[in-house]
Amino acid sequence: MSAPVDTPAPPASALRPITGTGRTLQQLWNHFQVEKSLGDQIRASRREDRAALFARLYDELFAKVPDHPRLHRRESEAESQRSVQARLGILKGLLSKDTVFMEIAPGDCRLACAVAAQVKDAYAADISDQRAPGLVCPPNFHMTVFDGFHLDLPPASVDVAFSYQFLEHLHPDDVAPHMELVARALKPGGVYVLDTPHSFSGPHDISRYFTHTAQGFHMHEWTYRELAQLGRAHGFDRMSVFRFGQRWDTPLASVVTQGIEAVLGLLPANLRWRLSQRPFGGVTVGLWRSR
């Protein structure tokens, strides 16, 4: 790996505390400068170039940021299983032996593989096959490699779609095509469950330490209100909210959540950020398609 690129001197202090990162202010500043520059390339890119661009830019990021946590973090089997169980908890009550499940951007596919044991069919849809080495899945697990826009599944064939920490990485021009792709794949009565960082407690990429807005590889961080509007625009006519480890399907729960969010949105940025850390760390919703 090459040494970190030359970057401007870091500010005298970070905007957010750096305790527990295992990195110095200079290392974090270098990471921020590199990722911001690469993120700007994504923002300025054309759709047809983005799949190849993402692969190249991640390689460049890791070469120029040799202290990047993803290069040094080694998740234990126990930690991996805890992650899978946490995501299964989000899906609790939505899966049965008759369910057709699809995960978008499944990463190492451990979750989709675990879900396959509970459902009729489980599809893992990604722009490349990143299955964990040695992962053995049931025969009803199907890896589907696609370009991010054209999914080779019959319309209205999926009961439950799922993505985790994915929507925030989509280029703004790709959000609508993604929602249309998922809506097309879902059966009437199907649901798209998605988890993404909440903008009030962010930014959640490396920008967190130096700015109030996501400027790295997070293209946009969301609120409950924005996701409700996004769902309605693409034919999802009901939204469940996941709060305190439970799925709340009543319209009142959505109204109350968005009401609290609206009140927080009126506060100064620093106060809103502090008050949002626990109640609004992320946005987890179920978008339902009734027809």
Short mmCIF file of C-alpha atoms in Angstrom, two decimals:
data_model
loop_
_atom_site.label_atom_id
_atom_site.label_comp_id
_atom_site.label_asym_id
_atom_site.label_seq_id
_atom_site.Cartn_x
_atom_site.Cartn_y
_atom_site.Cartn_z
CA MET A 1 0.00 0.00 0.00
CA SER A 2 1.11 3.53 -0.71
CA ALA A 3 1.55 6.18 1.96
CA PRO A 4 -1.26 8.61 2.66
CA VAL A 5 -1.61 11.37 0.10
CA ASP A 6 -0.49 14.90 0.95
CA THR A 7 -3.44 16.83 2.34
CA PRO A 8 -3.92 20.25 3.91
CA ALA A 9 -3.10 20.48 7.58
CA PRO A 10 -5.96 19.33 9.82
CA PRO A 11 -7.93 21.82 11.88
CA ALA A 12 -6.81 22.43 15.45
CA SER A 13 -9.49 20.03 16.64
CA ALA A 14 -12.17 17.79 15.21
CA LEU A 15 -15.81 18.82 15.22
CA ARG A 16 -16.71 15.54 16.96
CA PRO A 17 -14.74 13.62 19.58
CA ILE A 18 -12.20 11.17 18.15
CA THR A 19 -11.91 9.05 21.30
CA GLY A 20 -12.11 5.33 20.56
CA THR A 21 -11.27 5.56 16.87
CA GLY A 22 -7.72 4.29 17.33
CA ARG A 23 -6.53 6.98 14.90
CA THR A 24 -4.94 10.38 15.19
CA LEU A 25 -6.51 13.63 14.08
CA GLN A 26 -4.07 13.73 11.13
CA GLN A 27 -5.11 10.23 10.02
CA LEU A 28 -8.80 11.06 10.25
CA TRP A 29 -8.23 14.30 8.34
CA ASN A 30 -6.37 12.44 5.59
CA HIS A 31 -9.22 9.91 5.36
CA PHE A 32 -11.76 12.73 5.14
CA GLN A 33 -9.86 14.59 2.42
CA VAL A 34 -9.39 11.44 0.33
CA GLU A 35 -12.96 10.17 0.69
CA LYS A 36 -14.44 13.61 0.01
CA SER A 37 -12.43 13.89 -3.21
CA LEU A 38 -13.48 10.41 -4.34
CA GLY A 39 -17.08 11.04 -3.28
CA ASP A 40 -17.13 14.15 -5.45
CA GLN A 41 -16.15 11.96 -8.40
CA ILE A 42 -19.17 9.75 -7.72
CA ARG A 43 -21.47 12.76 -7.45
CA ALA A 44 -20.25 14.06 -10.82
CA SER A 45 -20.36 10.66 -12.55
CA ARG A 46 -22.66 9.30 -15.24
CA ARG A 47 -24.92 6.35 -14.45
CA GLU A 48 -23.28 4.06 -16.98
CA ASP A 49 -19.88 4.63 -15.37
CA ARG A 50 -20.79 4.20 -11.71
CA ALA A 51 -20.55 0.42 -11.25
CA ALA A 52 -16.94 0.35 -12.47
CA LEU A 53 -16.19 3.64 -10.73
CA PHE A 54 -17.25 2.35 -7.31
CA ALA A 55 -14.90 -0.62 -7.55
CA ARG A 56 -11.97 1.56 -8.61
CA LEU A 57 -12.59 4.26 -6.03
CA TYR A 58 -12.76 1.84 -3.12
CA ASP A 59 -9.40 0.40 -4.18
CA GLU A 60 -8.02 3.94 -4.36
CA LEU A 61 -9.49 4.81 -0.96
CA PHE A 62 -7.83 1.83 0.72
CA ALA A 63 -4.49 2.54 -1.01
CA LYS A 64 -4.46 6.17 0.12
CA VAL A 65 -5.89 5.51 3.60
CA PRO A 66 -3.82 2.55 4.86
CA ASP A 67 -5.25 2.99 8.38
CA HIS A 68 -8.85 2.61 7.13
CA PRO A 69 -10.81 0.52 9.68
CA ARG A 70 -12.03 -1.92 7.01
CA LEU A 71 -8.43 -2.93 6.32
CA HIS A 72 -7.74 -3.81 9.94
CA ARG A 73 -11.06 -4.84 11.41
CA ARG A 74 -11.43 -8.60 11.63
CA GLU A 75 -14.95 -9.58 12.60
CA SER A 76 -15.02 -12.71 14.76
CA GLU A 77 -17.50 -15.48 14.09
CA ALA A 78 -19.38 -14.45 17.24
CA GLU A 79 -19.57 -10.82 16.07
CA SER A 80 -20.74 -11.94 12.64
CA GLN A 81 -23.49 -14.04 14.16
CA ARG A 82 -24.59 -11.14 16.37
CA SER A 83 -24.91 -8.97 13.27
CA VAL A 84 -26.98 -11.61 11.50
CA GLN A 85 -29.22 -12.09 14.54
CA ALA A 86 -29.78 -8.33 14.84
CA ARG A 87 -30.95 -8.14 11.23
CA LEU A 88 -33.11 -11.22 11.63
CA GLY A 89 -34.69 -9.36 14.53
CA ILE A 90 -35.69 -6.56 12.16
CA LEU A 91 -37.32 -9.14 9.87
CA LYS A 92 -39.08 -10.95 12.72
CA GLY A 93 -42.71 -11.70 11.90
CA LEU A 94 -42.28 -11.07 8.17
CA LEU A 95 -40.80 -14.44 7.17
CA SER A 96 -42.51 -17.80 6.72
CA LYS A 97 -41.96 -21.03 4.81
CA ASP A 98 -43.90 -19.52 1.88
CA THR A 99 -41.93 -16.26 1.72
CA VAL A 100 -39.80 -15.24 -1.25
CA PHE A 101 -37.08 -12.99 0.16
CA MET A 102 -34.66 -10.66 -1.63
CA GLU A 103 -31.74 -8.78 -0.09
CA ILE A 104 -30.21 -5.88 -2.02
CA ALA A 105 -26.44 -5.42 -1.53
CA PRO A 106 -26.10 -8.46 0.77
CA GLY A 107 -22.34 -8.15 1.28
CA ASP A 108 -20.99 -11.45 2.58
CA CYS A 109 -24.48 -13.02 2.18
CA ARG A 110 -24.53 -14.42 5.72
CA LEU A 111 -27.95 -12.90 6.38
CA ALA A 112 -29.55 -14.05 3.12
CA CYS A 113 -28.11 -17.52 3.72
CA ALA A 114 -29.61 -17.61 7.24
CA VAL A 115 -32.97 -16.37 5.93
CA ALA A 116 -32.97 -19.11 3.27
CA ALA A 117 -33.36 -21.69 6.05
CA GLN A 118 -36.70 -20.08 7.01
CA VAL A 119 -38.29 -19.26 3.65
CA LYS A 120 -39.29 -20.70 0.27
CA ASP A 121 -36.57 -18.87 -1.69
CA ALA A 122 -33.90 -16.29 -0.80
CA TYR A 123 -32.26 -14.09 -3.43
CA ALA A 124 -29.09 -12.06 -2.84
CA ALA A 125 -28.84 -9.29 -5.45
CA ASP A 126 -25.57 -7.38 -5.81
CA ILE A 127 -23.26 -5.91 -8.45
CA SER A 128 -20.69 -8.60 -7.59
CA ASP A 129 -20.56 -11.89 -5.71
CA GLN A 130 -18.99 -11.09 -2.32
CA ARG A 131 -20.00 -14.24 -0.44
CA ALA A 132 -17.89 -15.04 2.61
CA PRO A 133 -15.26 -17.68 1.80
CA GLY A 134 -16.51 -21.13 2.70
CA LEU A 135 -20.10 -20.00 3.27
CA VAL A 136 -22.46 -22.94 2.70
CA CYS A 137 -26.07 -22.01 1.98
CA PRO A 138 -29.24 -24.06 1.48
CA PRO A 139 -30.18 -24.93 -2.14
CA ASN A 140 -32.99 -22.34 -2.09
CA PHE A 141 -30.38 -19.53 -1.79
CA HIS A 142 -29.76 -17.80 -5.12
CA MET A 143 -26.97 -15.31 -5.89
CA THR A 144 -28.08 -12.76 -8.50
CA VAL A 145 -25.39 -10.49 -9.94
CA PHE A 146 -26.85 -7.45 -11.71
CA ASP A 147 -25.93 -3.94 -12.84
CA GLY A 148 -27.92 -2.19 -10.12
CA PHE A 149 -30.75 -1.26 -12.48
CA HIS A 150 -32.01 -4.34 -14.33
CA LEU A 151 -32.84 -7.28 -12.08
CA ASP A 152 -33.49 -10.64 -13.71
CA LEU A 153 -36.47 -11.60 -11.54
CA PRO A 154 -40.11 -11.86 -12.66
CA PRO A 155 -42.32 -8.91 -11.72
CA ALA A 156 -44.39 -9.34 -8.56
CA SER A 157 -42.36 -12.35 -7.40
CA VAL A 158 -40.94 -11.18 -4.04
CA ASP A 159 -42.74 -10.97 -0.69
CA VAL A 160 -40.05 -9.25 1.40
CA ALA A 161 -37.21 -7.08 0.09
CA PHE A 162 -34.48 -5.90 2.45
CA SER A 163 -31.46 -3.60 2.42
CA TYR A 164 -29.15 -2.61 5.26
CA GLN A 165 -26.96 0.51 5.25
CA PHE A 166 -27.34 0.79 1.48
CA LEU A 167 -29.64 3.66 0.51
CA GLU A 168 -27.24 6.31 1.80
CA HIS A 169 -24.63 5.20 -0.76
CA LEU A 170 -26.87 5.65 -3.80
CA HIS A 171 -26.20 8.53 -6.16
CA PRO A 172 -29.20 10.91 -6.02
CA ASP A 173 -30.06 10.04 -9.64
CA ASP A 174 -30.14 6.32 -8.77
CA VAL A 175 -32.60 6.48 -5.86
CA ALA A 176 -35.76 6.59 -8.02
CA PRO A 177 -34.63 3.71 -10.32
CA HIS A 178 -33.78 1.65 -7.23
CA MET A 179 -37.22 2.20 -5.71
CA GLU A 180 -38.88 1.36 -9.03
CA LEU A 181 -36.82 -1.85 -9.29
CA VAL A 182 -37.89 -2.98 -5.80
CA ALA A 183 -41.53 -1.98 -6.36
CA ARG A 184 -41.60 -3.96 -9.60
CA ALA A 185 -40.19 -7.07 -7.90
CA LEU A 186 -42.64 -7.01 -4.97
CA LYS A 187 -45.96 -8.83 -4.95
CA PRO A 188 -49.12 -6.93 -3.97
CA GLY A 189 -48.97 -6.77 -0.18
CA GLY A 190 -45.19 -7.05 -0.24
CA VAL A 191 -42.86 -4.95 1.89
CA TYR A 192 -39.47 -3.30 1.44
CA VAL A 193 -37.66 -3.17 4.79
CA LEU A 194 -34.69 -0.84 4.80
CA ASP A 195 -32.27 0.45 7.40
CA THR A 196 -30.19 3.58 6.79
CA PRO A 197 -28.46 6.22 8.97
CA HIS A 198 -30.60 9.12 10.19
CA SER A 199 -29.39 12.53 9.05
CA PHE A 200 -30.10 14.22 12.42
CA SER A 201 -27.49 12.12 14.24
CA GLY A 202 -25.03 12.21 11.36
CA PRO A 203 -23.17 12.49 9.25
CA HIS A 204 -22.27 8.84 9.65
CA ASP A 205 -19.37 8.62 7.21
CA ILE A 206 -15.89 10.07 7.85
CA SER A 207 -17.39 13.57 7.45
CA ARG A 208 -18.72 13.14 10.99
CA TYR A 209 -15.55 14.51 12.55
CA PHE A 210 -15.23 17.64 10.43
CA THR A 211 -18.56 18.80 8.96
CA HIS A 212 -22.30 18.81 9.67
CA THR A 213 -23.16 17.19 6.33
CA ALA A 214 -22.14 13.93 4.65
CA GLN A 215 -19.43 14.67 2.09
CA GLY A 216 -17.75 11.28 1.71
CA PHE A 217 -19.25 8.08 0.30
CA HIS A 218 -22.63 8.77 1.89
CA MET A 219 -24.49 10.57 -0.87
CA HIS A 220 -27.51 11.39 1.30
CA GLU A 221 -28.63 10.53 4.83
CA TRP A 222 -32.36 10.26 5.41
CA THR A 223 -35.21 11.07 7.78
CA TYR A 224 -38.45 9.18 8.40
CA ARG A 225 -40.38 11.96 6.68
CA GLU A 226 -38.20 11.77 3.57
CA LEU A 227 -38.58 7.99 3.35
CA ALA A 228 -42.35 8.25 3.73
CA GLN A 229 -42.41 10.73 0.83
CA LEU A 230 -40.07 8.55 -1.22
CA GLY A 231 -42.26 5.50 -0.66
CA ARG A 232 -45.46 7.29 -1.68
CA ALA A 233 -43.79 8.60 -4.84
CA HIS A 234 -43.08 5.01 -5.92
CA GLY A 235 -46.35 3.29 -5.09
CA PHE A 236 -45.72 2.27 -1.49
CA ASP A 237 -48.91 3.34 0.27
CA ARG A 238 -48.12 2.46 3.89
CA MET A 239 -45.08 2.79 6.13
CA SER A 240 -44.21 0.81 9.26
CA VAL A 241 -41.66 2.24 11.65
CA PHE A 242 -39.24 0.19 13.72
CA ARG A 243 -38.72 1.70 17.15
CA PHE A 244 -37.36 0.25 20.40
CA GLY A 245 -36.82 -3.16 18.82
CA GLN A 246 -40.41 -3.45 17.60
CA ARG A 247 -42.22 -2.99 14.30
CA TRP A 248 -45.13 -0.56 14.61
CA ASP A 249 -47.64 -0.93 11.78
CA THR A 250 -50.21 1.61 12.96
CA PRO A 251 -50.45 4.97 11.17
CA LEU A 252 -50.31 6.66 14.59
CA ALA A 253 -46.80 5.32 15.23
CA SER A 254 -45.59 6.81 11.96
CA VAL A 255 -47.29 10.13 12.67
CA VAL A 256 -45.84 10.34 16.20
CA THR A 257 -42.34 9.42 15.00
CA GLN A 258 -42.42 12.01 12.24
CA GLY A 259 -43.87 14.57 14.66
CA ILE A 260 -41.00 14.14 17.13
CA GLU A 261 -38.60 14.28 14.20
CA ALA A 262 -40.20 17.55 13.01
CA VAL A 263 -39.79 19.14 16.44
CA LEU A 264 -36.12 18.13 16.57
CA GLY A 265 -35.71 19.55 13.08
CA LEU A 266 -36.53 23.02 14.41
CA LEU A 267 -33.60 23.01 16.85
CA PRO A 268 -30.11 24.42 16.18
CA ALA A 269 -27.87 21.84 14.48
CA ASN A 270 -25.60 21.14 17.46
CA LEU A 271 -28.48 20.66 19.90
CA ARG A 272 -30.42 18.55 17.39
CA TRP A 273 -27.34 16.36 16.88
CA ARG A 274 -26.85 15.78 20.62
CA LEU A 275 -30.52 14.97 21.26
CA SER A 276 -30.75 12.63 18.28
CA GLN A 277 -27.91 10.23 19.09
CA ARG A 278 -30.04 7.60 20.82
CA PRO A 279 -33.59 8.06 19.48
CA PHE A 280 -32.58 8.80 15.89
CA GLY A 281 -29.35 6.94 15.24
CA GLY A 282 -30.86 5.27 12.20
CA VAL A 283 -34.04 5.04 10.17
CA THR A 284 -35.61 1.59 9.87
CA VAL A 285 -38.90 1.37 8.01
CA GLY A 286 -41.10 -1.04 6.14
CA LEU A 287 -42.62 0.34 2.95
CA TRP A 288 -45.70 -1.65 1.94
CA ARG A 289 -47.08 -2.08 -1.56
CA SER A 290 -50.77 -3.01 -1.49
CA ARG A 291 -51.27 -3.29 -5.25
#
